[in-house]
Short mmCIF file of C-alpha atoms in Angstrom, two decimals:
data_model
loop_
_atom_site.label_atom_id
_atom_site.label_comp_id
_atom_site.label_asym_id
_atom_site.label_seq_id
_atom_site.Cartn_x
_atom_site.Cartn_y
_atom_site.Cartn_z
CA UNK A 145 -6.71 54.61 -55.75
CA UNK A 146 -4.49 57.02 -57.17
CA UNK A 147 -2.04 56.45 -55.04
CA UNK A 148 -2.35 52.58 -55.16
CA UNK A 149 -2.04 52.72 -59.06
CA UNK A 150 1.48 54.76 -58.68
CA UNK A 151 2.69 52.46 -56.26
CA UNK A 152 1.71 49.73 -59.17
CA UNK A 153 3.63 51.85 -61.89
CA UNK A 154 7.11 51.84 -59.34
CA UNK A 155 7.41 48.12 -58.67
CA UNK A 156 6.22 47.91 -62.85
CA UNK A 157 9.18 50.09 -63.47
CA UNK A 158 10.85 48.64 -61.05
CA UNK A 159 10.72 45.12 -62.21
CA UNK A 160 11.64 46.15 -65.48
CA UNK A 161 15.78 46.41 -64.89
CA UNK A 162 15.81 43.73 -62.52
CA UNK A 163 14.26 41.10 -65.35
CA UNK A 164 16.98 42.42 -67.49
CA UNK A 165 19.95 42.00 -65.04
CA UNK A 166 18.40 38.42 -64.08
CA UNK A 167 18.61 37.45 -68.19
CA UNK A 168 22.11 39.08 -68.28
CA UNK A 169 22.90 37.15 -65.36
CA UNK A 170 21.71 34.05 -66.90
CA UNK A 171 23.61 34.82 -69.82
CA UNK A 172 27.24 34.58 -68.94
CA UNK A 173 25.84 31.89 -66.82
CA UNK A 174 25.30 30.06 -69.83
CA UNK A 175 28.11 31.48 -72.36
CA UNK A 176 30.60 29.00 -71.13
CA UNK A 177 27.95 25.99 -72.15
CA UNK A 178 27.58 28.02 -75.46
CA UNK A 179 31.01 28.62 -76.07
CA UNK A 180 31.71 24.71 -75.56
CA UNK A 181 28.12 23.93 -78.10
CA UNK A 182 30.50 26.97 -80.81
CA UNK A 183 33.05 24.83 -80.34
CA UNK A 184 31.83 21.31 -80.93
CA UNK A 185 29.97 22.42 -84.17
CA UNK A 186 33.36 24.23 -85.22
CA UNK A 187 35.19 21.05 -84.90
CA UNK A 188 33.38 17.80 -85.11
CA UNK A 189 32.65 16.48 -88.37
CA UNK A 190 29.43 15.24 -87.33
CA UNK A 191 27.82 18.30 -86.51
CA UNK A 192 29.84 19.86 -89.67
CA UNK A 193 26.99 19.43 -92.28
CA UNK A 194 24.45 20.90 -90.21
CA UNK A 195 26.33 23.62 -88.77
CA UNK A 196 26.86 24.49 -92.21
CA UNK A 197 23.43 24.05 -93.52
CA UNK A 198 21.99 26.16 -90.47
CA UNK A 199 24.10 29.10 -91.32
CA UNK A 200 23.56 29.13 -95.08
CA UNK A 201 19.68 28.98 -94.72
CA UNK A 202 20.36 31.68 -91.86
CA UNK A 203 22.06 33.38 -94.67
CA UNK A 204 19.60 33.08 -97.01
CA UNK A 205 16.46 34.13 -94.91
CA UNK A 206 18.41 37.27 -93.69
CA UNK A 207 18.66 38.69 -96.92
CA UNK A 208 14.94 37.93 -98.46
CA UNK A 209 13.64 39.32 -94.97
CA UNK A 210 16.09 42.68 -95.64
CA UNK A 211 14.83 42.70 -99.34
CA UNK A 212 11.39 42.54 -98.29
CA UNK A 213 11.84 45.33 -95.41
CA UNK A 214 13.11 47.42 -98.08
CA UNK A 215 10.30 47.04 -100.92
CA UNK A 216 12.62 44.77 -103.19
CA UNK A 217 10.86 41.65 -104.83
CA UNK A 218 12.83 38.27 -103.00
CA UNK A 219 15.42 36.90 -105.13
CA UNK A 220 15.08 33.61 -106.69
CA UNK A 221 18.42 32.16 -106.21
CA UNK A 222 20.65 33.61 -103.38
CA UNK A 223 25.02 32.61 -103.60
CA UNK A 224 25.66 30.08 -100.81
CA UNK A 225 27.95 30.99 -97.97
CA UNK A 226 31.83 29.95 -97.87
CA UNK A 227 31.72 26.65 -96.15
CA UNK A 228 33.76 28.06 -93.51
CA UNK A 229 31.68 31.43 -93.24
CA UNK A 230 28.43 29.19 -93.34
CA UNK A 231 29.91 27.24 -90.22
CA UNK A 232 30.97 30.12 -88.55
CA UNK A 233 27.73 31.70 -88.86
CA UNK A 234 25.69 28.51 -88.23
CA UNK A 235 28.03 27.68 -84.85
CA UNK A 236 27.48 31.33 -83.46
CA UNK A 237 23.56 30.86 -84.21
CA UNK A 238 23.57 27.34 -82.05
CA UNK A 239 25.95 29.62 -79.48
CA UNK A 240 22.67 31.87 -79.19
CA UNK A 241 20.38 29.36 -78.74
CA UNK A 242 21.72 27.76 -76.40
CA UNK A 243 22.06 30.87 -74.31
CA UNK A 244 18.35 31.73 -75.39
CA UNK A 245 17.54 28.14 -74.49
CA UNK A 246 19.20 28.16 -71.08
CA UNK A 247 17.52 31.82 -70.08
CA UNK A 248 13.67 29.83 -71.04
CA UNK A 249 14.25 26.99 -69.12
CA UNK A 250 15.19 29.35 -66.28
CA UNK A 251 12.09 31.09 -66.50
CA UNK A 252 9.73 28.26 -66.79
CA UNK A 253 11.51 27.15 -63.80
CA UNK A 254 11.13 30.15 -61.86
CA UNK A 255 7.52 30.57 -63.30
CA UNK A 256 6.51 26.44 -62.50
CA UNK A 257 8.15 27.17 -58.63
CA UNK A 258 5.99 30.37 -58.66
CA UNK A 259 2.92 28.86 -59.52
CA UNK A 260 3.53 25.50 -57.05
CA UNK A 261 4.13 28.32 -54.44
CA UNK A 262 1.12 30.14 -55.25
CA UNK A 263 -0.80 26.70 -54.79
CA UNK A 264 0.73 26.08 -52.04
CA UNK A 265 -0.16 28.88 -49.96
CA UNK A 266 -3.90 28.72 -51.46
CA UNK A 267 -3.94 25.28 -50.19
CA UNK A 268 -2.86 26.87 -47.14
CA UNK A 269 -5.38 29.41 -46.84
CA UNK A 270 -8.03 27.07 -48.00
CA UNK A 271 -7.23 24.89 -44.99
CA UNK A 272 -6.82 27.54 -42.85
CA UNK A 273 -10.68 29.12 -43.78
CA UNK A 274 -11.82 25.48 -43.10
CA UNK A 275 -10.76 25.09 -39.79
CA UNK A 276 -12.09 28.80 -38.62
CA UNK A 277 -15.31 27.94 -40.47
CA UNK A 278 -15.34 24.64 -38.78
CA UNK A 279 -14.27 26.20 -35.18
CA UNK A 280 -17.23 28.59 -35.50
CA UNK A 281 -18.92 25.97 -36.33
CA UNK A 282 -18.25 24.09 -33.42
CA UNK A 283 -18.49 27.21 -31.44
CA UNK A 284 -22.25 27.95 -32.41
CA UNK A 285 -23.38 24.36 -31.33
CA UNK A 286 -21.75 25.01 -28.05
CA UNK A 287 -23.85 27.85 -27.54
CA UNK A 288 -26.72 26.27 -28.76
CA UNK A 289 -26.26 23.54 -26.30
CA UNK A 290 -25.62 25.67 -23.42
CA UNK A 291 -28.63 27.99 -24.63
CA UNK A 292 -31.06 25.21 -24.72
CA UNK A 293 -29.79 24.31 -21.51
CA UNK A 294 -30.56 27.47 -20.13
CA UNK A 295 -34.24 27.30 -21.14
CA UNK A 296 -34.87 23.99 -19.35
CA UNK A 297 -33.13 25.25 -16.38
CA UNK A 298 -35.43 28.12 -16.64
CA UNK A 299 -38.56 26.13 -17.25
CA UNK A 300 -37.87 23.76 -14.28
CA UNK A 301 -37.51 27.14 -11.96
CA UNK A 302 -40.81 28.35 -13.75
CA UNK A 303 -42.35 24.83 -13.04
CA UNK A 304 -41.02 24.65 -9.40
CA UNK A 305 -42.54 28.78 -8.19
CA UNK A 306 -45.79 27.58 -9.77
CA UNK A 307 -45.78 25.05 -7.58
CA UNK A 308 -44.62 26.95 -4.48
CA UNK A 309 -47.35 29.39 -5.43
CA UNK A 310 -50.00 26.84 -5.45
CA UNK A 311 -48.45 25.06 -2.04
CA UNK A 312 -48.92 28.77 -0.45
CA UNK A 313 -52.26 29.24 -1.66
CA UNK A 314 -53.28 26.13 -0.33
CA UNK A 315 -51.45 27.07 3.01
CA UNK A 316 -53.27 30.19 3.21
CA UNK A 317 -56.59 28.77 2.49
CA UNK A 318 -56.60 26.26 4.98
CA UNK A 319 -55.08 28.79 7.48
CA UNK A 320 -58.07 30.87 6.33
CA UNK A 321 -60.51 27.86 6.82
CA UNK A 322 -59.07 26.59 10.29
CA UNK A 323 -59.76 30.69 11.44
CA UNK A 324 -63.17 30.37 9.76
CA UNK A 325 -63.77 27.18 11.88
CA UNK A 326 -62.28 28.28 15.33
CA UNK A 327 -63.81 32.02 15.04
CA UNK A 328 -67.37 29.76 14.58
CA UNK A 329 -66.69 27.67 17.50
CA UNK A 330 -65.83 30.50 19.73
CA UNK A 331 -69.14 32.29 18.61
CA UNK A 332 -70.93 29.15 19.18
CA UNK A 333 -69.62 28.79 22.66
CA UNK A 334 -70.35 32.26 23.64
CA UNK A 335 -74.22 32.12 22.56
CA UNK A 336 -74.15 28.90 24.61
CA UNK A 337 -72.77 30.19 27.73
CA UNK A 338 -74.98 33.22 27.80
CA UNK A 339 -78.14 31.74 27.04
CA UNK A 340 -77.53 29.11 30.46
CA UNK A 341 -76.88 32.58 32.30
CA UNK A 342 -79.89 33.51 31.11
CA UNK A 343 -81.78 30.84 32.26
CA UNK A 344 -80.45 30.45 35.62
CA UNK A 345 -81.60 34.25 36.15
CA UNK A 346 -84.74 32.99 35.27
CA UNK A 347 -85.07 30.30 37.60
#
């Protein structure tokens, strides 16, 4: 168990550095997309006003969340960014989450083809647990046909030296009755044949 739970700890530890790599792979994947998104909100005046917008309320939040980490009571009215500060740092926040954005949608990915693969090879196993319950199955009828097979072939055998039993009883009785028969004859003739010698000494 002990050692089981180590082994758990290494590929923990081990999975650690290789999630980071993967996101800083994924990043500069994605910084040339981001760079382009800096880029558009730098330049096009449509995205102007809410680049700008972003980075002053970015602005704003950053320092109320410092106050507050420090003890200080939030201020009430905080100095807007420069316009072109405000678009710098609202284009640099749409940089990040795009790259942050990119680096999700790879891991749901990963995650969603995960999980169909996991499916998948339950399905797998699922069907596979079927068809050896259903081969057993199939298995354990075959034996109980061939079983119940056996015990008529072994009551017909039964049936059939009953009968030879009886037959040879019978055989033996009437050999027994025929000896009966012929030993009484023989007797029979014998008292006969002495009795006339008997007589004729007489005479």
């Amino acid at each position: 168990l002990a050692v089981q739970r180590g082994c758990g700890m290494v590929v923990a530890a081990a999975g650690v550095p290789f999630l980071k790599l993967a996101f800083l792979a994924v990043k500069q994947l994605s910084k040339p997309i981001a760079n382009r998104a800096k880029a558009a909100a730098r330049n096009s005046d449509a995205f102007r006003g809410i680049v700008v917008a972003v980075g002053r309320q970015i602005h704003q939040l950053q320092i109320q969340l410092t106050r507050l980490a420090e003890g200080k009571v939030s201020l009430a009215h905080i100095t807007p960014l420069r316009e072109q500060a405000a678009v710098d740092r609202g284009a640099e926040f749409v940089s990040e989450m795009v790259i942050y954005s990119v680096a999700a949608s790879t891991i749901v990915y990963e995650y969603q083809q995960s999980a169909s693969e996991k499916k998948r090879k339950e399905a797998e196993a699922a069907a596979e647990e079927e068809r050896r319950l259903e081969a057993n199955k199939a298995l354990e009828q075959r034996q109980c046909e061939q079983l119940d097979m056996l015990n008529k072939r072994i009551t017909l055998l039964d049936e059939q030296l009953w009968a030879l039993r009886q037959a040879q009883a019978a055989h033996r009785a009437a050999e027994r009755a025929r000896g009966e028969r012929a030993a009484a004859q023989g007797w029979w003739r014998w008292f006969g044949s002495s009795s006339n010698v008997n007589e004729k000494g007489e005479g």
